[in-house]
CSV table of C-alpha atoms in Angstrom, one decimal:
chain,number,residue,atom,x,y,z
A,26,UNK,CA,-7.8,-43.4,-24.6
A,27,UNK,CA,-4.7,-43.8,-26.5
A,28,UNK,CA,-5.9,-42.2,-29.5
A,29,UNK,CA,-7.0,-38.9,-27.4
A,30,UNK,CA,-3.6,-39.1,-26.0
A,31,UNK,CA,-1.6,-39.3,-29.0
A,32,UNK,CA,-4.2,-36.4,-30.2
A,33,UNK,CA,-3.2,-34.1,-27.4
A,34,UNK,CA,0.8,-35.0,-27.8
A,35,UNK,CA,0.3,-33.6,-31.6
A,36,UNK,CA,-1.2,-30.8,-30.6
A,37,UNK,CA,1.5,-29.8,-27.5
A,38,UNK,CA,4.2,-30.2,-30.6
A,39,UNK,CA,2.1,-28.4,-33.1
A,40,UNK,CA,1.8,-25.4,-30.5
A,41,UNK,CA,6.0,-25.9,-29.4
A,42,UNK,CA,6.9,-25.6,-33.2
A,43,UNK,CA,4.6,-22.7,-33.5
A,44,UNK,CA,5.9,-20.8,-30.7
A,45,UNK,CA,9.1,-21.6,-31.8
A,46,UNK,CA,8.5,-20.5,-35.4
A,47,UNK,CA,7.1,-17.0,-33.4
A,48,UNK,CA,10.0,-16.5,-31.8
A,49,UNK,CA,12.2,-16.3,-35.1
A,50,UNK,CA,9.9,-14.0,-36.5
A,51,UNK,CA,9.5,-11.8,-34.0
A,52,UNK,CA,13.7,-12.0,-34.0
A,53,UNK,CA,14.1,-11.4,-37.8
A,54,UNK,CA,11.7,-8.6,-37.4
A,55,UNK,CA,13.4,-6.5,-34.7
A,56,UNK,CA,16.9,-7.4,-37.0
A,57,UNK,CA,15.4,-5.8,-40.2
A,58,UNK,CA,13.9,-2.7,-38.0
A,59,UNK,CA,17.2,-2.6,-36.1
A,60,UNK,CA,18.8,-2.6,-40.1
A,61,UNK,CA,16.3,0.1,-41.3
A,62,UNK,CA,16.5,2.2,-38.5
A,63,UNK,CA,20.3,2.3,-38.4
A,64,UNK,CA,20.5,2.8,-42.2
A,65,UNK,CA,17.5,5.6,-41.7
A,66,UNK,CA,20.0,7.5,-39.0
A,67,UNK,CA,23.2,7.2,-41.5
A,68,UNK,CA,21.3,8.9,-44.4
A,69,UNK,CA,20.3,11.4,-42.1
A,70,UNK,CA,23.9,12.1,-40.8
A,71,UNK,CA,25.3,12.0,-44.1
A,72,UNK,CA,22.5,14.3,-45.4
A,73,UNK,CA,23.3,16.8,-42.5
A,74,UNK,CA,27.3,16.0,-42.9
A,75,UNK,CA,26.6,17.1,-46.2
A,76,UNK,CA,25.1,20.1,-45.3
A,77,UNK,CA,27.5,21.0,-42.9
A,78,UNK,CA,30.4,20.0,-44.9
A,79,UNK,CA,32.6,19.8,-41.6
A,80,UNK,CA,35.3,17.7,-40.6
A,81,UNK,CA,34.4,17.9,-36.7
A,82,UNK,CA,33.5,14.5,-35.6
A,83,UNK,CA,30.3,15.1,-34.3
A,84,UNK,CA,27.4,17.4,-36.4
A,85,UNK,CA,26.8,21.2,-35.6
A,86,UNK,CA,23.8,20.4,-34.0
A,87,UNK,CA,25.2,17.9,-32.0
A,88,UNK,CA,27.7,20.4,-30.8
A,89,UNK,CA,24.7,22.5,-29.6
A,90,UNK,CA,22.7,19.3,-28.5
A,91,UNK,CA,25.4,18.0,-26.1
A,92,UNK,CA,27.5,20.7,-25.5
A,93,UNK,CA,26.9,21.4,-22.2
A,94,UNK,CA,27.4,17.7,-21.0
A,95,UNK,CA,30.4,17.6,-23.0
A,96,UNK,CA,32.1,20.7,-21.2
A,97,UNK,CA,31.9,18.7,-17.8
A,98,UNK,CA,35.6,17.1,-17.4
A,99,UNK,CA,34.0,13.5,-16.6
A,100,UNK,CA,32.4,13.4,-20.2
A,101,UNK,CA,34.8,15.9,-23.0
A,102,UNK,CA,34.4,14.7,-26.6
A,103,UNK,CA,35.5,11.6,-26.2
A,104,UNK,CA,33.3,10.7,-23.6
A,105,UNK,CA,30.3,11.9,-26.2
A,106,UNK,CA,32.0,10.1,-29.3
A,107,UNK,CA,31.4,7.2,-26.9
A,108,UNK,CA,27.9,7.6,-25.8
A,109,UNK,CA,27.2,8.2,-30.0
A,110,UNK,CA,28.6,4.5,-30.5
A,111,UNK,CA,27.5,2.8,-27.4
A,112,UNK,CA,24.4,0.1,-27.8
A,113,UNK,CA,22.5,0.1,-24.9
A,114,UNK,CA,19.4,-2.5,-23.9
A,115,UNK,CA,16.8,-1.2,-21.4
A,116,UNK,CA,14.7,-4.3,-20.4
A,117,UNK,CA,11.0,-3.3,-19.4
A,118,UNK,CA,9.6,0.3,-20.7
A,119,UNK,CA,7.8,1.1,-17.2
A,120,UNK,CA,8.5,3.3,-14.3
A,121,UNK,CA,12.1,2.5,-14.3
A,122,UNK,CA,12.8,2.3,-17.8
A,123,UNK,CA,11.1,5.3,-19.2
A,124,UNK,CA,13.2,7.5,-16.8
A,125,UNK,CA,16.3,6.0,-17.9
A,126,UNK,CA,15.6,5.7,-21.4
A,127,UNK,CA,14.7,9.5,-21.4
A,128,UNK,CA,17.7,10.6,-20.3
A,129,UNK,CA,20.0,8.2,-22.3
A,130,UNK,CA,18.6,9.1,-25.1
A,131,UNK,CA,19.0,13.1,-24.3
A,132,UNK,CA,22.6,12.0,-23.3
A,133,UNK,CA,23.2,10.6,-26.9
A,134,UNK,CA,23.6,7.2,-26.5
A,135,UNK,CA,23.7,6.0,-30.2
A,136,UNK,CA,21.6,2.9,-30.2
A,137,UNK,CA,18.8,2.3,-27.8
A,138,UNK,CA,16.5,-0.9,-27.3
A,139,UNK,CA,13.8,-1.6,-25.5
A,140,UNK,CA,12.3,-4.7,-24.5
A,141,UNK,CA,8.7,-4.9,-23.1
A,142,UNK,CA,5.2,-7.0,-24.1
A,143,UNK,CA,2.9,-5.2,-22.2
A,144,UNK,CA,0.2,-2.4,-23.4
A,145,UNK,CA,-0.1,1.3,-21.8
A,146,UNK,CA,-2.2,1.5,-19.0
A,147,UNK,CA,-4.0,3.9,-17.0
A,148,UNK,CA,-2.8,3.3,-13.8
A,149,UNK,CA,0.7,3.4,-15.4
A,150,UNK,CA,0.8,7.3,-15.7
A,151,UNK,CA,1.5,8.5,-12.9
A,152,UNK,CA,4.9,6.8,-12.7
A,153,UNK,CA,5.6,6.0,-16.3
A,154,UNK,CA,6.4,9.4,-17.6
A,155,UNK,CA,7.2,8.5,-21.5
A,156,UNK,CA,3.6,7.0,-22.1
A,157,UNK,CA,0.4,9.7,-22.2
A,158,UNK,CA,-3.8,9.1,-21.9
A,159,UNK,CA,-3.7,9.0,-25.8
A,160,UNK,CA,-1.5,5.9,-26.1
A,161,UNK,CA,-3.5,3.6,-23.4
A,162,UNK,CA,-3.9,0.3,-25.0
A,163,UNK,CA,-0.7,0.9,-27.1
A,164,UNK,CA,2.5,-1.3,-27.0
A,165,UNK,CA,4.9,0.5,-24.4
A,166,UNK,CA,8.0,-0.2,-26.2
A,167,UNK,CA,5.8,1.9,-29.2
A,168,UNK,CA,4.6,4.3,-27.0
A,169,UNK,CA,8.1,5.1,-25.5
A,170,UNK,CA,10.0,5.7,-29.0
A,171,UNK,CA,7.6,7.8,-30.4
A,172,UNK,CA,8.3,9.9,-27.2
A,173,UNK,CA,12.0,9.4,-27.7
A,174,UNK,CA,12.1,10.2,-31.4
A,175,UNK,CA,10.7,13.7,-31.0
A,176,UNK,CA,13.0,14.0,-27.7
A,177,UNK,CA,16.2,12.8,-30.2
A,178,UNK,CA,15.8,12.3,-33.4
A,179,UNK,CA,19.5,11.5,-33.8
A,180,UNK,CA,19.1,7.7,-32.2
A,181,UNK,CA,18.5,4.4,-33.5
A,182,UNK,CA,15.5,2.8,-31.7
A,183,UNK,CA,15.0,-0.8,-31.8
A,184,UNK,CA,11.8,-2.0,-30.4
A,185,UNK,CA,11.5,-5.5,-29.2
A,186,UNK,CA,8.0,-6.0,-28.6
A,187,UNK,CA,7.4,-8.9,-26.4
A,188,UNK,CA,8.0,-10.2,-22.9
A,189,UNK,CA,11.7,-11.3,-22.6
A,190,UNK,CA,12.0,-15.4,-22.6
A,191,UNK,CA,14.9,-17.3,-22.2
A,192,UNK,CA,15.3,-18.6,-25.4
A,193,UNK,CA,15.2,-15.0,-27.2
A,194,UNK,CA,17.2,-13.4,-24.3
A,195,UNK,CA,20.8,-14.4,-25.8
A,196,UNK,CA,20.2,-13.1,-29.6
A,197,UNK,CA,19.0,-9.7,-28.1
A,198,UNK,CA,21.6,-9.1,-25.6
A,199,UNK,CA,24.2,-10.0,-28.2
A,200,UNK,CA,23.7,-6.8,-30.0
A,201,UNK,CA,24.5,-4.5,-27.2
A,202,UNK,CA,27.2,-3.4,-25.1
A,203,UNK,CA,25.5,-2.7,-21.7
A,204,UNK,CA,22.6,-3.7,-20.2
A,205,UNK,CA,19.5,-2.1,-17.8
A,206,UNK,CA,17.3,-4.4,-16.1
A,207,UNK,CA,14.2,-2.2,-15.0
A,208,UNK,CA,11.9,-4.8,-14.5
A,209,UNK,CA,9.7,-5.8,-11.4
A,210,UNK,CA,10.0,-9.6,-11.0
A,211,UNK,CA,12.7,-12.0,-9.2
A,212,UNK,CA,12.2,-14.5,-12.2
A,213,UNK,CA,13.3,-12.1,-15.0
A,214,UNK,CA,15.9,-10.3,-13.0
A,215,UNK,CA,17.5,-13.4,-12.6
A,216,UNK,CA,17.1,-14.4,-16.1
A,217,UNK,CA,18.7,-10.8,-17.4
A,218,UNK,CA,21.7,-11.2,-14.7
A,219,UNK,CA,22.5,-14.5,-16.0
A,220,UNK,CA,22.2,-14.0,-19.6
A,221,UNK,CA,24.3,-10.9,-19.1
A,222,UNK,CA,27.0,-12.7,-17.2
A,223,UNK,CA,27.0,-15.7,-19.7
A,224,UNK,CA,27.4,-12.7,-22.4
A,225,UNK,CA,30.1,-10.3,-20.7
A,226,UNK,CA,27.7,-7.5,-20.4
A,227,UNK,CA,27.8,-5.2,-17.7
A,228,UNK,CA,24.3,-4.8,-16.1
A,229,UNK,CA,23.0,-2.1,-14.1
A,230,UNK,CA,19.9,-3.7,-11.9
A,231,UNK,CA,17.4,-1.2,-10.0
A,232,UNK,CA,13.7,-1.9,-8.3
A,233,UNK,CA,11.3,0.5,-6.6
A,234,UNK,CA,8.3,-0.3,-4.2
A,235,UNK,CA,6.4,2.1,-2.0
A,236,UNK,CA,8.6,4.8,-1.1
A,237,UNK,CA,11.9,2.6,-1.1
A,238,UNK,CA,14.2,1.7,-4.2
A,239,UNK,CA,17.6,0.2,-4.4
A,240,UNK,CA,20.4,-0.3,-7.5
A,241,UNK,CA,23.1,-2.2,-8.4
A,242,UNK,CA,26.2,-2.1,-10.8
A,243,UNK,CA,26.3,-5.8,-11.6
A,244,UNK,CA,29.0,-7.9,-13.9
A,245,UNK,CA,31.2,-4.7,-13.9
A,246,UNK,CA,34.2,-5.0,-14.9
A,247,UNK,CA,32.4,-8.3,-17.0
A,248,UNK,CA,34.5,-11.2,-16.8
A,249,UNK,CA,34.4,-14.9,-17.6
A,250,UNK,CA,33.0,-17.3,-14.9
A,251,UNK,CA,35.6,-18.2,-12.6
A,252,UNK,CA,37.4,-14.9,-12.7
A,253,UNK,CA,37.7,-13.5,-9.7
A,254,UNK,CA,38.3,-9.5,-11.1
A,255,UNK,CA,34.8,-9.4,-12.4
A,256,UNK,CA,31.7,-7.9,-10.7
A,257,UNK,CA,29.4,-9.8,-8.7
A,258,UNK,CA,26.0,-11.1,-10.6
A,259,UNK,CA,22.5,-11.0,-9.1
A,260,UNK,CA,22.8,-14.4,-7.9
A,261,UNK,CA,26.0,-13.4,-5.9
A,262,UNK,CA,24.0,-11.0,-4.1
A,263,UNK,CA,20.5,-12.7,-3.9
A,264,UNK,CA,21.7,-16.7,-4.5
A,265,UNK,CA,18.0,-17.6,-3.2
A,266,UNK,CA,14.7,-15.7,-4.6
A,267,UNK,CA,12.5,-14.4,-2.1
A,268,UNK,CA,9.7,-16.7,-0.8
A,269,UNK,CA,7.1,-16.4,-3.9
A,270,UNK,CA,4.2,-15.3,-1.5
A,271,UNK,CA,6.3,-12.7,0.0
A,272,UNK,CA,6.7,-10.8,-3.5
A,273,UNK,CA,4.7,-7.6,-3.7
A,274,UNK,CA,3.8,-5.7,-6.9
A,275,UNK,CA,3.5,-2.1,-7.3
A,276,UNK,CA,-0.3,-2.8,-8.2
A,277,UNK,CA,-0.6,-4.5,-4.2
A,278,UNK,CA,2.0,-2.7,-2.7
A,279,UNK,CA,1.9,0.8,-4.3
A,280,UNK,CA,4.8,3.0,-5.4
A,281,UNK,CA,5.4,6.8,-5.2
A,282,UNK,CA,6.0,8.0,-9.0
A,283,UNK,CA,9.4,10.0,-7.8
A,284,UNK,CA,10.7,7.2,-6.4
A,285,UNK,CA,10.9,4.8,-9.2
A,286,UNK,CA,11.6,7.5,-11.3
A,287,UNK,CA,14.7,8.7,-8.8
A,288,UNK,CA,15.6,5.3,-9.2
A,289,UNK,CA,15.6,5.4,-13.6
A,290,UNK,CA,17.5,8.2,-13.2
A,291,UNK,CA,20.5,7.0,-11.6
A,292,UNK,CA,20.6,3.8,-13.7
A,293,UNK,CA,20.8,6.3,-16.5
A,294,UNK,CA,23.7,8.1,-14.8
A,295,UNK,CA,25.5,4.5,-13.9
A,296,UNK,CA,25.0,3.8,-17.5
A,297,UNK,CA,26.8,7.1,-19.1
A,298,UNK,CA,29.9,6.3,-16.2
A,299,UNK,CA,30.3,3.0,-17.6
A,300,UNK,CA,29.8,4.4,-21.2
A,301,UNK,CA,32.2,7.2,-20.5
A,302,UNK,CA,34.5,5.7,-18.3
A,303,UNK,CA,38.5,6.0,-19.1
A,304,UNK,CA,40.0,3.1,-20.4
A,305,UNK,CA,41.5,0.5,-17.7
A,306,UNK,CA,39.6,2.1,-15.3
A,307,UNK,CA,37.0,-0.6,-14.8
A,308,UNK,CA,39.6,-2.8,-14.0
A,309,UNK,CA,40.0,-1.8,-10.7
A,310,UNK,CA,36.6,-2.4,-10.4
A,311,UNK,CA,35.4,-4.8,-7.8
A,312,UNK,CA,38.9,-5.0,-6.0
A,313,UNK,CA,38.9,-6.2,-2.3
A,314,UNK,CA,39.6,-3.6,0.0
A,315,UNK,CA,39.1,-0.6,-2.5
A,316,UNK,CA,36.2,1.4,-1.0
A,317,UNK,CA,36.1,3.8,-4.4
A,318,UNK,CA,35.4,0.6,-6.7
A,319,UNK,CA,34.2,-1.8,-4.5
A,320,UNK,CA,30.4,-3.1,-6.0
A,321,UNK,CA,27.7,-1.5,-3.4
A,322,UNK,CA,24.2,-1.6,-3.0
A,323,UNK,CA,22.4,2.3,-3.3
A,324,UNK,CA,19.7,2.1,-1.2
A,325,UNK,CA,17.1,5.0,-1.7
A,326,UNK,CA,14.2,5.6,1.0
A,327,UNK,CA,12.2,9.2,0.6
A,328,UNK,CA,11.1,9.7,3.6
A,329,UNK,CA,14.5,9.0,5.4
A,330,UNK,CA,17.4,11.3,6.4
A,331,UNK,CA,19.6,11.2,4.7
A,332,UNK,CA,17.5,9.8,1.9
A,333,UNK,CA,20.4,7.9,0.4
A,334,UNK,CA,22.7,5.7,2.0
A,335,UNK,CA,25.5,2.6,0.2
A,336,UNK,CA,26.1,-0.7,1.4
A,337,UNK,CA,29.3,-2.2,0.5
A,338,UNK,CA,28.9,-5.5,-1.6
A,339,UNK,CA,31.2,-8.9,-1.7
A,340,UNK,CA,33.2,-9.7,-4.9
A,341,UNK,CA,32.1,-12.8,-6.7
A,342,UNK,CA,30.6,-16.0,-4.6
A,343,UNK,CA,33.2,-18.6,-4.7
A,344,UNK,CA,30.3,-21.1,-5.4
A,345,UNK,CA,27.8,-18.7,-7.9
A,346,UNK,CA,25.9,-20.8,-10.3
A,347,UNK,CA,26.9,-18.2,-13.0
A,348,UNK,CA,30.1,-16.6,-12.8
A,349,UNK,CA,31.8,-18.9,-10.5
A,350,UNK,CA,34.5,-21.5,-11.6
A,351,UNK,CA,31.4,-24.3,-10.8
A,352,UNK,CA,29.1,-22.6,-13.4
A,353,UNK,CA,26.2,-24.6,-14.1
A,354,UNK,CA,24.6,-21.8,-15.6
A,355,UNK,CA,25.2,-21.0,-19.4
A,356,UNK,CA,23.9,-20.2,-22.5
A,357,UNK,CA,23.0,-23.3,-23.6
A,358,UNK,CA,21.0,-24.4,-20.3
A,359,UNK,CA,19.1,-20.8,-20.4
A,360,UNK,CA,18.1,-21.4,-24.2
A,361,UNK,CA,17.3,-24.8,-23.8
A,362,UNK,CA,15.2,-24.6,-20.7
A,363,UNK,CA,17.0,-26.3,-18.4
A,364,UNK,CA,17.3,-23.2,-16.2
A,365,UNK,CA,13.7,-23.0,-15.3
A,366,UNK,CA,13.2,-19.5,-14.1
A,367,UNK,CA,9.5,-19.9,-13.1
A,368,UNK,CA,10.4,-22.9,-11.1
A,369,UNK,CA,13.3,-21.6,-9.4
A,370,UNK,CA,11.5,-18.6,-8.4
A,371,UNK,CA,8.1,-20.2,-7.5
A,372,UNK,CA,5.0,-19.0,-8.8
A,373,UNK,CA,2.7,-16.9,-6.1
A,374,UNK,CA,-1.0,-18.3,-6.9
A,375,UNK,CA,-3.5,-17.0,-4.6
A,376,UNK,CA,-4.3,-18.6,-1.7
A,377,UNK,CA,-7.3,-21.3,-1.9
A,378,UNK,CA,-7.3,-21.7,2.0
A,379,UNK,CA,-11.3,-22.0,2.7
A,380,UNK,CA,-13.6,-24.9,1.4
A,381,UNK,CA,-16.3,-23.2,-1.0
A,382,UNK,CA,-18.9,-23.5,2.1
A,383,UNK,CA,-16.7,-20.7,4.1
A,384,UNK,CA,-16.6,-18.2,0.4
A,385,UNK,CA,-19.7,-16.3,-1.0
A,386,UNK,CA,-19.5,-14.0,-4.4
A,387,UNK,CA,-19.9,-10.4,-4.2
A,388,UNK,CA,-23.3,-11.3,-5.5
A,389,UNK,CA,-24.4,-13.2,-2.7
A,390,UNK,CA,-23.0,-10.4,-0.2
A,391,UNK,CA,-24.8,-7.7,-2.5
A,392,UNK,CA,-28.3,-9.4,-1.7
A,393,UNK,CA,-27.6,-9.9,1.8
A,394,UNK,CA,-26.8,-6.7,2.2
A,395,UNK,CA,-29.9,-5.6,0.2
A,396,UNK,CA,-32.1,-8.0,2.1
A,397,UNK,CA,-31.1,-5.9,5.5
A,398,UNK,CA,-32.1,-2.2,4.0
A,399,UNK,CA,-35.4,-1.1,5.2
A,400,UNK,CA,-38.0,-0.6,2.3
A,401,UNK,CA,-40.5,2.4,2.6
A,402,UNK,CA,-43.6,-0.2,3.7
A,403,UNK,CA,-41.6,-1.7,6.1
A,404,UNK,CA,-42.6,-0.8,9.9
A,405,UNK,CA,-40.6,1.4,12.0
A,406,UNK,CA,-39.3,-2.0,13.9
A,407,UNK,CA,-38.3,-4.1,10.6
A,408,UNK,CA,-36.1,-0.9,9.6
A,409,UNK,CA,-34.0,-1.5,12.5
A,410,UNK,CA,-32.3,-4.6,10.8
A,411,UNK,CA,-29.0,-4.9,11.7
A,412,UNK,CA,-26.6,-4.6,8.7
A,413,UNK,CA,-24.5,-7.7,7.8
A,414,UNK,CA,-21.2,-7.8,10.0
A,415,UNK,CA,-18.3,-7.0,7.1
A,416,UNK,CA,-14.9,-6.8,8.1
A,417,UNK,CA,-11.9,-5.0,5.7
A,418,UNK,CA,-8.9,-6.5,6.1
A,419,UNK,CA,-7.6,-3.8,3.8
A,420,UNK,CA,-4.6,-1.7,5.5
A,421,UNK,CA,-6.4,1.3,6.8
A,422,UNK,CA,-4.7,3.8,4.0
A,423,UNK,CA,-6.8,1.8,1.3
A,424,UNK,CA,-10.1,1.8,3.7
A,425,UNK,CA,-9.6,5.7,3.6
A,426,UNK,CA,-9.9,5.7,-0.3
A,427,UNK,CA,-13.3,3.7,-0.6
A,428,UNK,CA,-15.3,1.0,1.7
A,429,UNK,CA,-18.5,-0.3,1.8
A,430,UNK,CA,-21.0,0.7,4.0
A,431,UNK,CA,-21.1,-0.6,7.8
A,432,UNK,CA,-17.7,-2.2,7.2
A,433,UNK,CA,-15.1,-2.2,10.1
A,434,UNK,CA,-11.5,-1.9,9.0
A,435,UNK,CA,-9.1,-4.4,10.6
A,436,UNK,CA,-6.0,-4.4,8.7
A,437,UNK,CA,-4.3,-7.8,8.0
A,438,UNK,CA,-1.2,-6.6,9.3
A,439,UNK,CA,-2.7,-6.3,13.0
A,440,UNK,CA,-4.7,-9.6,12.3
A,441,UNK,CA,-1.2,-11.7,12.1
A,442,UNK,CA,0.2,-10.0,14.8
A,443,UNK,CA,-1.6,-11.7,16.9
A,444,UNK,CA,-1.7,-15.2,18.5
A,445,UNK,CA,-4.0,-18.2,18.7
A,446,UNK,CA,-6.1,-18.4,22.1
A,447,UNK,CA,-7.4,-21.1,23.8
A,448,UNK,CA,-11.4,-21.6,22.9
A,449,UNK,CA,-13.5,-19.5,25.4
A,450,UNK,CA,-15.1,-21.8,28.2
A,451,UNK,CA,-18.8,-20.4,29.9
A,452,UNK,CA,-16.5,-18.6,32.8
A,453,UNK,CA,-14.9,-16.9,30.6
A,454,UNK,CA,-17.6,-15.2,29.0
A,455,UNK,CA,-17.8,-12.2,31.1
A,456,UNK,CA,-13.8,-11.4,31.1
A,457,UNK,CA,-14.6,-12.6,26.7
A,458,UNK,CA,-17.7,-9.9,26.3
A,459,UNK,CA,-15.1,-7.3,28.1
A,460,UNK,CA,-12.2,-8.0,25.6
A,461,UNK,CA,-9.8,-9.0,28.5
A,462,UNK,CA,-9.5,-12.7,28.7
A,463,UNK,CA,-9.8,-14.4,32.0
A,464,UNK,CA,-8.2,-17.6,33.9
A,465,UNK,CA,-5.4,-18.8,32.0
A,466,UNK,CA,-6.2,-17.2,28.8
A,467,UNK,CA,-3.9,-14.5,27.4
A,468,UNK,CA,-6.4,-11.1,26.6
A,469,UNK,CA,-7.7,-10.9,23.5
A,470,UNK,CA,-6.1,-8.8,21.0
A,471,UNK,CA,-7.1,-5.0,21.1
A,472,UNK,CA,-8.4,-4.7,17.8
A,473,UNK,CA,-11.5,-7.1,18.5
A,474,UNK,CA,-14.7,-4.8,18.6
A,475,UNK,CA,-17.0,-5.3,21.3
A,476,UNK,CA,-20.0,-6.6,19.1
A,477,UNK,CA,-17.8,-9.5,17.6
A,478,UNK,CA,-16.6,-10.8,20.6
A,479,UNK,CA,-20.1,-10.7,22.3
A,480,UNK,CA,-21.2,-14.1,23.6
A,481,UNK,CA,-24.8,-14.0,22.8
A,482,UNK,CA,-23.9,-12.9,19.2
A,483,UNK,CA,-24.2,-15.4,16.4
A,484,UNK,CA,-24.6,-13.0,13.4
A,485,UNK,CA,-22.4,-14.1,10.7
A,486,UNK,CA,-18.9,-12.4,10.2
A,487,UNK,CA,-18.1,-11.4,6.1
A,488,UNK,CA,-14.4,-10.5,5.7
A,489,UNK,CA,-13.5,-8.8,2.7
A,490,UNK,CA,-10.4,-7.6,1.3
A,491,UNK,CA,-9.3,-6.0,-2.2
A,492,UNK,CA,-8.5,-9.5,-4.5
A,493,UNK,CA,-9.8,-11.9,-2.3
A,494,UNK,CA,-6.7,-13.5,-1.1
A,495,UNK,CA,-5.9,-11.4,2.3
A,496,UNK,CA,-9.6,-12.1,3.2
A,497,UNK,CA,-9.1,-15.9,3.4
A,498,UNK,CA,-6.4,-16.0,5.7
A,499,UNK,CA,-8.1,-13.7,8.1
A,500,UNK,CA,-11.0,-16.1,8.1
A,501,UNK,CA,-8.8,-18.8,8.9
A,502,UNK,CA,-7.2,-16.3,11.9
A,503,UNK,CA,-10.4,-15.4,13.1
A,504,UNK,CA,-11.3,-19.2,13.5
A,505,UNK,CA,-7.9,-19.9,15.3
A,506,UNK,CA,-8.6,-17.2,17.7
A,507,UNK,CA,-12.2,-19.1,18.5
A,508,UNK,CA,-14.5,-16.6,17.5
A,509,UNK,CA,-16.3,-19.0,15.4
A,510,UNK,CA,-17.5,-20.8,18.7
A,511,UNK,CA,-16.7,-24.3,17.3
A,512,UNK,CA,-18.6,-23.6,14.6
A,513,UNK,CA,-21.8,-22.1,16.2
A,514,UNK,CA,-21.0,-18.6,13.9
A,515,UNK,CA,-20.6,-18.4,10.4
A,516,UNK,CA,-17.6,-17.1,9.3
A,517,UNK,CA,-16.3,-16.3,5.5
A,518,UNK,CA,-15.1,-14.3,3.0
A,519,UNK,CA,-16.3,-12.5,0.1
A,520,UNK,CA,-14.8,-14.5,-3.1
A,521,UNK,CA,-12.5,-12.0,-5.5
A,522,UNK,CA,-12.7,-8.9,-2.8
A,523,UNK,CA,-13.5,-5.7,-3.6
A,524,UNK,CA,-12.8,-6.3,-7.5
A,525,UNK,CA,-15.7,-8.7,-7.5
A,526,UNK,CA,-17.6,-6.5,-5.7
A,527,UNK,CA,-17.0,-3.8,-8.8
A,528,UNK,CA,-17.4,-6.8,-11.4
A,529,UNK,CA,-20.5,-8.2,-9.9
A,530,UNK,CA,-22.5,-5.7,-8.0
A,531,UNK,CA,-21.2,-1.9,-7.9
A,532,UNK,CA,-19.6,-0.6,-11.5
A,533,UNK,CA,-19.1,2.7,-9.9
A,534,UNK,CA,-16.8,1.3,-7.3
A,535,UNK,CA,-13.5,3.3,-7.8
A,536,UNK,CA,-10.6,0.9,-9.4
A,537,UNK,CA,-7.3,1.7,-7.8
């Protein structure tokens, strides 16, 4: 046993050493690519300057390219020169990062870095506008830069291929003037904000889900920890992360493309405002009582009138773990791993609420469905076999996209809004069959179909959802409501949900 433990410890040490070496190699590659890109850009600029033989601060082509924004008084020539010398890092090359990068590149930001470890998927294309069908499977960073180089070849583009880690974040961030958080999970948002504050970098943070979005400019002006004149950080606004199980991704909650595009465009706008701001203007940001400069939370709702509204934010929290005088999160705690972002935000593991006996596979359910179908040689009597009682607990909008034959839609939101009922008694049978309740019992929920609450039925109930998570919750709720009649009626969920149905039974099932 001792030898096995020693061997395991040795392997773990080798893995840690290899991962550290890989991180160093990635950083070296990024630095070499940055130097090469800068050299190429400088050579191109020098060549064009040689051709132009001009003493003007911009190239002839740049005056024409950026002229429409330079004549805006908020920008001007000096603002354009600031943009040209600025270095901006975009963390995330998805729905927010794509429009942000597109408009910053178009505006002439000199150096644009992108961090992302994902590849382009077909489901990304309705909102991630830098990618296209031909780049499916390609790293998002490479796909985005491929487009951006064609949009504006004068910039230096730096790819950071990989998901942002606490060990690499400070070394990446230190080379940039401004950070844009275009990520989609709390752990990375806290990491980005903490690192930006520790290095004194302003941060533009945004998020979007379904038809809503929000945006904040954080750590602006950037100040050392304990300086009350600095802008608040992400932890000042959200000292505690949301419960892990309450975090909904775009894949689960959905997203309207123009919504996330709107927030990404506003991120780019805020970045341009920060870069081109006159010297000293940022000094007044965050001053209490100044409504024009106080930090704020911009909220966007596509189906509200008006769609935009703004909420003033408080200045730095006096007990903030990052930007207060009592800061406990520093560069050392970030890079060493002692600030554990996964632990802090929690992990949203799929619930395992049911025993194996309360679950069946999609393949098993498929056989049950097949057995209920009449064959050509069956008699008229046998052909009337009832299909299995199946309840689909997805929301109606998803049920309308596709659903199993003969399934009944009862959204999980309606189920969770119901209160547990008392177990039915013989005196309550008639009332239960009518769905009205009796005696001291409360009325049963209105979503109960009559054939489910029928007192003389012991037919099994099969519950399905998209991934096999909500269906488990629904089964537990059905039993709390007494639908299993103390175990007399079998209620189970389909393990893995409709995704498993596609993988195990019907490959033509729509994947959305």
